[in-house]
Amino acid sequence: MEYLSIKECNLDKFLANAKMNLANLHPGDVLSDVSDFYTEIVGERHIADLAAWHISSKDYIADTLKLQQQFSRDLVLDFGGGIGTHALANAMSPKVEHVFFVDINEKNRNFVEYRAKKLGVKKKLSFCKTIKDTKISKFDTIICLDVLEHLADPAAQIDIFHEFMDYNSIALFNWYFYKGENNEYPFHIDDVQLVDKFFEKLQSEFLEVFHPILITTRAYKKVRLQH
């Protein structure tokens, strides 16, 4: 309310319309480059959409934060971090040295920086548009939640993550390669070839690390090469 200057009496309606407003902005075709959509088109509507999703999915998000608490340490990359819930939680952890919040949407970065100041953890966060902007060669923890299904080539993205990990690093991934029963998620990919390519890459480069929380988010480490 404060950040977007929304009156309390208008908040419920604003959040109720947020998801549909974002979906209606999408051109309807698979985007070869998502950057224009998420940097130029969505603007602050993405903040509203994510806020609405967080409220409706609070139990799931609570479990992903428990998962972070188990695995996150030292230098953390939060890729496509949205409104910053996971990055801020990691910044509050004594096991985490620094969090690099990466999001191509400047509005998102500004909002998370605003939240970090309010919560007193700004010193533990850096705000970047790309992974290269972090100037870090290896991360101890990589968080990529609710992002891969938006990318034109999710296999290529996890290949990039692989390069930024060592054998003690842990990555937390989830995905939802589904457009919905009535195209509620037009910005998700569901192309069979792209999805097959993703799982082939995932299974060739990563080994799943068991955790007992019953959610779709999975933990991974790099597969050690056999000599």
PDB file of C-alpha atoms in Angstrom:
ATOM      1  CA  MET A   1       0.000   0.000   0.000  1.00  0.00           C
ATOM      2  CA  GLU A   2       2.715   2.451   0.994  1.00  0.00           C
ATOM      3  CA  TYR A   3       5.079   1.722  -1.885  1.00  0.00           C
ATOM      4  CA  LEU A   4       2.439   1.853  -4.636  1.00  0.00           C
ATOM      5  CA  SER A   5       0.335   4.558  -2.924  1.00  0.00           C
ATOM      6  CA  ILE A   6      -2.773   2.376  -2.750  1.00  0.00           C
ATOM      7  CA  LYS A   7      -5.608   3.271  -0.408  1.00  0.00           C
ATOM      8  CA  GLU A   8      -6.565   0.552   2.058  1.00  0.00           C
ATOM      9  CA  CYS A   9     -10.155   0.552   0.791  1.00  0.00           C
ATOM     10  CA  ASN A  10      -8.891  -0.283  -2.714  1.00  0.00           C
ATOM     11  CA  LEU A  11      -6.353  -2.942  -1.755  1.00  0.00           C
ATOM     12  CA  ASP A  12      -8.547  -6.058  -1.970  1.00  0.00           C
ATOM     13  CA  LYS A  13      -9.829  -5.159  -5.423  1.00  0.00           C
ATOM     14  CA  PHE A  14      -6.325  -4.245  -6.569  1.00  0.00           C
ATOM     15  CA  LEU A  15      -4.935  -7.640  -5.544  1.00  0.00           C
ATOM     16  CA  ALA A  16      -7.946  -9.563  -6.855  1.00  0.00           C
ATOM     17  CA  ASN A  17      -7.403  -8.093 -10.328  1.00  0.00           C
ATOM     18  CA  ALA A  18      -3.615  -8.348 -10.296  1.00  0.00           C
ATOM     19  CA  LYS A  19      -3.182 -11.807 -11.799  1.00  0.00           C
ATOM     20  CA  MET A  20      -5.644 -11.254 -14.641  1.00  0.00           C
ATOM     21  CA  ASN A  21      -4.190  -7.841 -15.411  1.00  0.00           C
ATOM     22  CA  LEU A  22      -0.743  -9.351 -15.906  1.00  0.00           C
ATOM     23  CA  ALA A  23      -2.023 -12.264 -17.994  1.00  0.00           C
ATOM     24  CA  ASN A  24      -3.947  -9.880 -20.250  1.00  0.00           C
ATOM     25  CA  LEU A  25      -0.746  -7.984 -21.032  1.00  0.00           C
ATOM     26  CA  HIS A  26       0.961 -11.040 -22.501  1.00  0.00           C
ATOM     27  CA  PRO A  27       1.072 -11.165 -26.330  1.00  0.00           C
ATOM     28  CA  GLY A  28      -0.052 -14.799 -26.318  1.00  0.00           C
ATOM     29  CA  ASP A  29       2.868 -16.380 -28.150  1.00  0.00           C
ATOM     30  CA  VAL A  30       6.009 -17.988 -26.769  1.00  0.00           C
ATOM     31  CA  LEU A  31       8.524 -15.225 -26.212  1.00  0.00           C
ATOM     32  CA  SER A  32      12.001 -15.811 -27.612  1.00  0.00           C
ATOM     33  CA  ASP A  33      13.236 -13.046 -25.323  1.00  0.00           C
ATOM     34  CA  VAL A  34      11.330 -12.429 -22.097  1.00  0.00           C
ATOM     35  CA  SER A  35      13.342  -9.343 -21.200  1.00  0.00           C
ATOM     36  CA  ASP A  36      11.103  -6.806 -22.965  1.00  0.00           C
ATOM     37  CA  PHE A  37       7.953  -8.254 -21.422  1.00  0.00           C
ATOM     38  CA  TYR A  38       9.312  -8.275 -17.876  1.00  0.00           C
ATOM     39  CA  THR A  39      11.249  -5.005 -18.073  1.00  0.00           C
ATOM     40  CA  GLU A  40       9.209  -2.700 -20.294  1.00  0.00           C
ATOM     41  CA  ILE A  41       5.640  -4.043 -20.409  1.00  0.00           C
ATOM     42  CA  VAL A  42       4.706  -5.364 -16.965  1.00  0.00           C
ATOM     43  CA  GLY A  43       6.155  -2.510 -14.908  1.00  0.00           C
ATOM     44  CA  GLU A  44       4.703  -2.419 -11.407  1.00  0.00           C
ATOM     45  CA  ARG A  45       1.924  -4.849 -12.396  1.00  0.00           C
ATOM     46  CA  HIS A  46       4.366  -7.674 -11.747  1.00  0.00           C
ATOM     47  CA  ILE A  47       4.746  -6.530  -8.127  1.00  0.00           C
ATOM     48  CA  ALA A  48       0.973  -6.644  -7.743  1.00  0.00           C
ATOM     49  CA  ASP A  49       0.703 -10.076  -9.356  1.00  0.00           C
ATOM     50  CA  LEU A  50       3.423 -11.523  -7.125  1.00  0.00           C
ATOM     51  CA  ALA A  51       1.911  -9.975  -4.002  1.00  0.00           C
ATOM     52  CA  ALA A  52      -1.451 -11.566  -4.818  1.00  0.00           C
ATOM     53  CA  TRP A  53       0.209 -14.922  -5.517  1.00  0.00           C
ATOM     54  CA  HIS A  54       2.128 -14.780  -2.223  1.00  0.00           C
ATOM     55  CA  ILE A  55      -1.092 -14.252  -0.271  1.00  0.00           C
ATOM     56  CA  SER A  56      -2.900 -17.128  -2.000  1.00  0.00           C
ATOM     57  CA  SER A  57       0.122 -19.466  -1.714  1.00  0.00           C
ATOM     58  CA  LYS A  58       1.418 -18.525   1.709  1.00  0.00           C
ATOM     59  CA  ASP A  59       1.609 -22.123   2.993  1.00  0.00           C
ATOM     60  CA  TYR A  60       3.704 -23.251   0.033  1.00  0.00           C
ATOM     61  CA  ILE A  61       5.987 -20.229   0.357  1.00  0.00           C
ATOM     62  CA  ALA A  62       6.400 -20.902   4.065  1.00  0.00           C
ATOM     63  CA  ASP A  63       7.678 -24.391   3.209  1.00  0.00           C
ATOM     64  CA  THR A  64      10.143 -23.032   0.630  1.00  0.00           C
ATOM     65  CA  LEU A  65      11.487 -20.707   3.316  1.00  0.00           C
ATOM     66  CA  LYS A  66      11.966 -23.728   5.611  1.00  0.00           C
ATOM     67  CA  LEU A  67      13.868 -25.385   2.777  1.00  0.00           C
ATOM     68  CA  GLN A  68      16.085 -22.333   2.393  1.00  0.00           C
ATOM     69  CA  GLN A  69      16.733 -22.375   6.112  1.00  0.00           C
ATOM     70  CA  GLN A  70      18.043 -25.915   5.722  1.00  0.00           C
ATOM     71  CA  PHE A  71      20.349 -25.332   2.737  1.00  0.00           C
ATOM     72  CA  SER A  72      21.223 -21.644   2.288  1.00  0.00           C
ATOM     73  CA  ARG A  73      24.696 -20.501   3.326  1.00  0.00           C
ATOM     74  CA  ASP A  74      27.484 -18.037   2.524  1.00  0.00           C
ATOM     75  CA  LEU A  75      27.139 -16.434  -0.940  1.00  0.00           C
ATOM     76  CA  VAL A  76      23.582 -16.746  -2.256  1.00  0.00           C
ATOM     77  CA  LEU A  77      22.260 -16.040  -5.755  1.00  0.00           C
ATOM     78  CA  ASP A  78      18.515 -15.374  -5.906  1.00  0.00           C
ATOM     79  CA  PHE A  79      17.732 -15.458  -9.628  1.00  0.00           C
ATOM     80  CA  GLY A  80      14.482 -13.873 -10.777  1.00  0.00           C
ATOM     81  CA  GLY A  81      13.683 -13.049  -7.182  1.00  0.00           C
ATOM     82  CA  GLY A  82      10.455 -11.107  -7.821  1.00  0.00           C
ATOM     83  CA  ILE A  83       9.333  -9.162  -4.748  1.00  0.00           C
ATOM     84  CA  GLY A  84      12.210 -10.506  -2.681  1.00  0.00           C
ATOM     85  CA  THR A  85      10.597 -12.726  -0.061  1.00  0.00           C
ATOM     86  CA  HIS A  86      13.250 -15.438  -0.373  1.00  0.00           C
ATOM     87  CA  ALA A  87      16.163 -13.038  -0.765  1.00  0.00           C
ATOM     88  CA  LEU A  88      15.127 -11.078   2.336  1.00  0.00           C
ATOM     89  CA  ALA A  89      14.684 -14.248   4.380  1.00  0.00           C
ATOM     90  CA  ASN A  90      18.140 -15.410   3.334  1.00  0.00           C
ATOM     91  CA  ALA A  91      19.602 -12.025   4.264  1.00  0.00           C
ATOM     92  CA  MET A  92      18.215 -12.521   7.777  1.00  0.00           C
ATOM     93  CA  SER A  93      19.952 -15.888   8.153  1.00  0.00           C
ATOM     94  CA  PRO A  94      23.186 -15.963  10.200  1.00  0.00           C
ATOM     95  CA  LYS A  95      24.454 -18.729   7.878  1.00  0.00           C
ATOM     96  CA  VAL A  96      24.305 -16.399   4.861  1.00  0.00           C
ATOM     97  CA  GLU A  97      27.155 -13.966   4.192  1.00  0.00           C
ATOM     98  CA  HIS A  98      25.575 -12.026   1.309  1.00  0.00           C
ATOM     99  CA  VAL A  99      22.621 -12.284  -1.068  1.00  0.00           C
ATOM    100  CA  PHE A 100      22.812 -11.251  -4.710  1.00  0.00           C
ATOM    101  CA  PHE A 101      19.283 -10.443  -5.836  1.00  0.00           C
ATOM    102  CA  VAL A 102      19.081 -10.706  -9.640  1.00  0.00           C
ATOM    103  CA  ASP A 103      15.970  -9.596 -11.508  1.00  0.00           C
ATOM    104  CA  ILE A 104      15.671  -7.999 -14.947  1.00  0.00           C
ATOM    105  CA  ASN A 105      12.713  -5.876 -13.811  1.00  0.00           C
ATOM    106  CA  GLU A 106      14.016  -2.611 -12.355  1.00  0.00           C
ATOM    107  CA  LYS A 107      10.676  -2.041 -10.588  1.00  0.00           C
ATOM    108  CA  ASN A 108      11.145  -5.318  -8.734  1.00  0.00           C
ATOM    109  CA  ARG A 109      14.724  -4.466  -7.766  1.00  0.00           C
ATOM    110  CA  ASN A 110      13.676  -1.071  -6.452  1.00  0.00           C
ATOM    111  CA  PHE A 111      10.819  -2.555  -4.442  1.00  0.00           C
ATOM    112  CA  VAL A 112      13.038  -5.224  -2.849  1.00  0.00           C
ATOM    113  CA  GLU A 113      15.639  -2.607  -1.961  1.00  0.00           C
ATOM    114  CA  TYR A 114      12.826  -0.600  -0.340  1.00  0.00           C
ATOM    115  CA  ARG A 115      11.754  -3.685   1.640  1.00  0.00           C
ATOM    116  CA  ALA A 116      15.370  -4.421   2.636  1.00  0.00           C
ATOM    117  CA  LYS A 117      15.767  -0.918   4.068  1.00  0.00           C
ATOM    118  CA  LYS A 118      12.533  -1.304   6.032  1.00  0.00           C
ATOM    119  CA  LEU A 119      13.720  -4.643   7.445  1.00  0.00           C
ATOM    120  CA  GLY A 120      17.250  -3.421   8.216  1.00  0.00           C
ATOM    121  CA  VAL A 121      19.083  -5.952   5.996  1.00  0.00           C
ATOM    122  CA  LYS A 122      20.104  -3.795   3.031  1.00  0.00           C
ATOM    123  CA  LYS A 123      23.827  -4.215   3.782  1.00  0.00           C
ATOM    124  CA  LYS A 124      23.540  -7.959   3.149  1.00  0.00           C
ATOM    125  CA  LEU A 125      21.998  -7.571  -0.308  1.00  0.00           C
ATOM    126  CA  SER A 126      23.203  -6.487  -3.738  1.00  0.00           C
ATOM    127  CA  PHE A 127      20.695  -5.697  -6.485  1.00  0.00           C
ATOM    128  CA  CYS A 128      21.670  -6.719 -10.017  1.00  0.00           C
ATOM    129  CA  LYS A 129      20.070  -7.030 -13.442  1.00  0.00           C
ATOM    130  CA  THR A 130      22.150 -10.045 -14.558  1.00  0.00           C
ATOM    131  CA  ILE A 131      24.323 -12.722 -12.957  1.00  0.00           C
ATOM    132  CA  LYS A 132      27.410 -11.160 -14.559  1.00  0.00           C
ATOM    133  CA  ASP A 133      26.645  -7.923 -12.718  1.00  0.00           C
ATOM    134  CA  THR A 134      27.274  -9.720  -9.402  1.00  0.00           C
ATOM    135  CA  LYS A 135      30.956 -10.204 -10.343  1.00  0.00           C
ATOM    136  CA  ILE A 136      30.906 -13.503  -8.422  1.00  0.00           C
ATOM    137  CA  SER A 137      32.451 -16.598  -9.992  1.00  0.00           C
ATOM    138  CA  LYS A 138      30.929 -19.247  -7.684  1.00  0.00           C
ATOM    139  CA  PHE A 139      27.873 -19.247  -5.427  1.00  0.00           C
ATOM    140  CA  ASP A 140      27.362 -21.504  -2.434  1.00  0.00           C
ATOM    141  CA  THR A 141      23.584 -21.431  -2.838  1.00  0.00           C
ATOM    142  CA  ILE A 142      21.399 -20.710  -5.866  1.00  0.00           C
ATOM    143  CA  ILE A 143      17.681 -20.003  -5.534  1.00  0.00           C
ATOM    144  CA  CYS A 144      15.528 -20.069  -8.685  1.00  0.00           C
ATOM    145  CA  LEU A 145      11.848 -20.378  -7.848  1.00  0.00           C
ATOM    146  CA  ASP A 146       8.892 -19.858 -10.204  1.00  0.00           C
ATOM    147  CA  VAL A 147      11.187 -18.615 -12.970  1.00  0.00           C
ATOM    148  CA  LEU A 148      12.242 -21.476 -15.260  1.00  0.00           C
ATOM    149  CA  GLU A 149       8.788 -21.907 -16.785  1.00  0.00           C
ATOM    150  CA  HIS A 150       8.935 -18.293 -18.019  1.00  0.00           C
ATOM    151  CA  LEU A 151      12.159 -18.737 -20.006  1.00  0.00           C
ATOM    152  CA  ALA A 152      12.449 -19.577 -23.692  1.00  0.00           C
ATOM    153  CA  ASP A 153      15.199 -22.130 -22.924  1.00  0.00           C
ATOM    154  CA  PRO A 154      15.168 -23.293 -19.288  1.00  0.00           C
ATOM    155  CA  ALA A 155      17.789 -25.956 -20.034  1.00  0.00           C
ATOM    156  CA  ALA A 156      20.269 -23.266 -21.030  1.00  0.00           C
ATOM    157  CA  GLN A 157      19.591 -21.403 -17.789  1.00  0.00           C
ATOM    158  CA  ILE A 158      20.325 -24.339 -15.496  1.00  0.00           C
ATOM    159  CA  ASP A 159      23.461 -24.982 -17.559  1.00  0.00           C
ATOM    160  CA  ILE A 160      24.541 -21.436 -16.639  1.00  0.00           C
ATOM    161  CA  PHE A 161      23.772 -22.118 -12.971  1.00  0.00           C
ATOM    162  CA  HIS A 162      25.944 -25.241 -13.205  1.00  0.00           C
ATOM    163  CA  GLU A 163      28.920 -23.079 -14.212  1.00  0.00           C
ATOM    164  CA  PHE A 164      28.457 -20.879 -11.138  1.00  0.00           C
ATOM    165  CA  MET A 165      28.434 -23.807  -8.683  1.00  0.00           C
ATOM    166  CA  ASP A 166      31.148 -25.934  -7.166  1.00  0.00           C
ATOM    167  CA  TYR A 167      30.625 -29.434  -5.779  1.00  0.00           C
ATOM    168  CA  ASN A 168      29.606 -28.147  -2.359  1.00  0.00           C
ATOM    169  CA  SER A 169      27.013 -25.736  -3.758  1.00  0.00           C
ATOM    170  CA  ILE A 170      23.280 -26.361  -3.518  1.00  0.00           C
ATOM    171  CA  ALA A 171      20.612 -25.124  -5.922  1.00  0.00           C
ATOM    172  CA  LEU A 172      16.904 -24.932  -5.152  1.00  0.00           C
ATOM    173  CA  PHE A 173      14.713 -25.146  -8.274  1.00  0.00           C
ATOM    174  CA  ASN A 174      11.040 -25.502  -9.077  1.00  0.00           C
ATOM    175  CA  TRP A 175       9.060 -25.233 -12.305  1.00  0.00           C
ATOM    176  CA  TYR A 176       5.540 -25.349 -13.705  1.00  0.00           C
ATOM    177  CA  PHE A 177       5.590 -26.081 -17.425  1.00  0.00           C
ATOM    178  CA  TYR A 178       1.853 -25.667 -17.849  1.00  0.00           C
ATOM    179  CA  LYS A 179      -0.342 -22.910 -19.281  1.00  0.00           C
ATOM    180  CA  GLY A 180      -3.372 -23.890 -17.201  1.00  0.00           C
ATOM    181  CA  GLU A 181      -6.774 -25.315 -18.056  1.00  0.00           C
ATOM    182  CA  ASN A 182      -7.960 -22.016 -19.521  1.00  0.00           C
ATOM    183  CA  ASN A 183      -4.639 -20.391 -20.417  1.00  0.00           C
ATOM    184  CA  GLU A 184      -4.394 -18.728 -17.011  1.00  0.00           C
ATOM    185  CA  TYR A 185      -0.606 -18.761 -17.371  1.00  0.00           C
ATOM    186  CA  PRO A 186       0.095 -17.631 -20.944  1.00  0.00           C
ATOM    187  CA  PHE A 187       3.633 -16.648 -19.932  1.00  0.00           C
ATOM    188  CA  HIS A 188       4.558 -20.267 -19.049  1.00  0.00           C
ATOM    189  CA  ILE A 189       6.161 -22.565 -21.618  1.00  0.00           C
ATOM    190  CA  ASP A 190       4.754 -26.031 -22.259  1.00  0.00           C
ATOM    191  CA  ASP A 191       6.521 -27.020 -25.471  1.00  0.00           C
ATOM    192  CA  VAL A 192       7.323 -30.762 -25.201  1.00  0.00           C
ATOM    193  CA  GLN A 193      10.724 -30.481 -26.870  1.00  0.00           C
ATOM    194  CA  LEU A 194      11.817 -27.634 -24.597  1.00  0.00           C
ATOM    195  CA  VAL A 195      10.597 -29.467 -21.509  1.00  0.00           C
ATOM    196  CA  ASP A 196      12.330 -32.713 -22.566  1.00  0.00           C
ATOM    197  CA  LYS A 197      15.538 -30.770 -23.190  1.00  0.00           C
ATOM    198  CA  PHE A 198      15.273 -29.255 -19.718  1.00  0.00           C
ATOM    199  CA  PHE A 199      14.892 -32.601 -17.945  1.00  0.00           C
ATOM    200  CA  GLU A 200      17.688 -34.182 -19.985  1.00  0.00           C
ATOM    201  CA  LYS A 201      20.020 -31.358 -18.950  1.00  0.00           C
ATOM    202  CA  LEU A 202      18.872 -31.486 -15.318  1.00  0.00           C
ATOM    203  CA  GLN A 203      19.455 -35.236 -15.069  1.00  0.00           C
ATOM    204  CA  SER A 204      22.849 -35.108 -16.780  1.00  0.00           C
ATOM    205  CA  GLU A 205      24.366 -32.301 -14.698  1.00  0.00           C
ATOM    206  CA  PHE A 206      22.626 -32.414 -11.305  1.00  0.00           C
ATOM    207  CA  LEU A 207      21.974 -34.929  -8.559  1.00  0.00           C
ATOM    208  CA  GLU A 208      18.911 -34.428  -6.387  1.00  0.00           C
ATOM    209  CA  VAL A 209      19.491 -33.983  -2.664  1.00  0.00           C
ATOM    210  CA  PHE A 210      16.693 -35.415  -0.539  1.00  0.00           C
ATOM    211  CA  HIS A 211      14.680 -33.187   1.754  1.00  0.00           C
ATOM    212  CA  PRO A 212      11.576 -34.208   3.723  1.00  0.00           C
ATOM    213  CA  ILE A 213       9.327 -31.248   2.884  1.00  0.00           C
ATOM    214  CA  LEU A 214       6.401 -32.223   0.641  1.00  0.00           C
ATOM    215  CA  ILE A 215       6.609 -29.468  -1.982  1.00  0.00           C
ATOM    216  CA  THR A 216       7.535 -29.236  -5.648  1.00  0.00           C
ATOM    217  CA  THR A 217      10.792 -27.345  -4.975  1.00  0.00           C
ATOM    218  CA  ARG A 218      13.814 -29.641  -5.239  1.00  0.00           C
ATOM    219  CA  ALA A 219      17.405 -29.372  -4.013  1.00  0.00           C
ATOM    220  CA  TYR A 220      20.332 -30.209  -6.308  1.00  0.00           C
ATOM    221  CA  LYS A 221      24.078 -30.487  -6.300  1.00  0.00           C
ATOM    222  CA  LYS A 222      26.465 -30.935  -9.218  1.00  0.00           C
ATOM    223  CA  VAL A 223      27.074 -34.474 -10.463  1.00  0.00           C
ATOM    224  CA  ARG A 224      30.685 -35.459  -9.833  1.00  0.00           C
ATOM    225  CA  LEU A 225      32.478 -36.639 -12.933  1.00  0.00           C
ATOM    226  CA  GLN A 226      33.525 -40.275 -12.834  1.00  0.00           C
ATOM    227  CA  HIS A 227      37.154 -40.993 -13.682  1.00  0.00           C
TER     228      HIS A 227
END
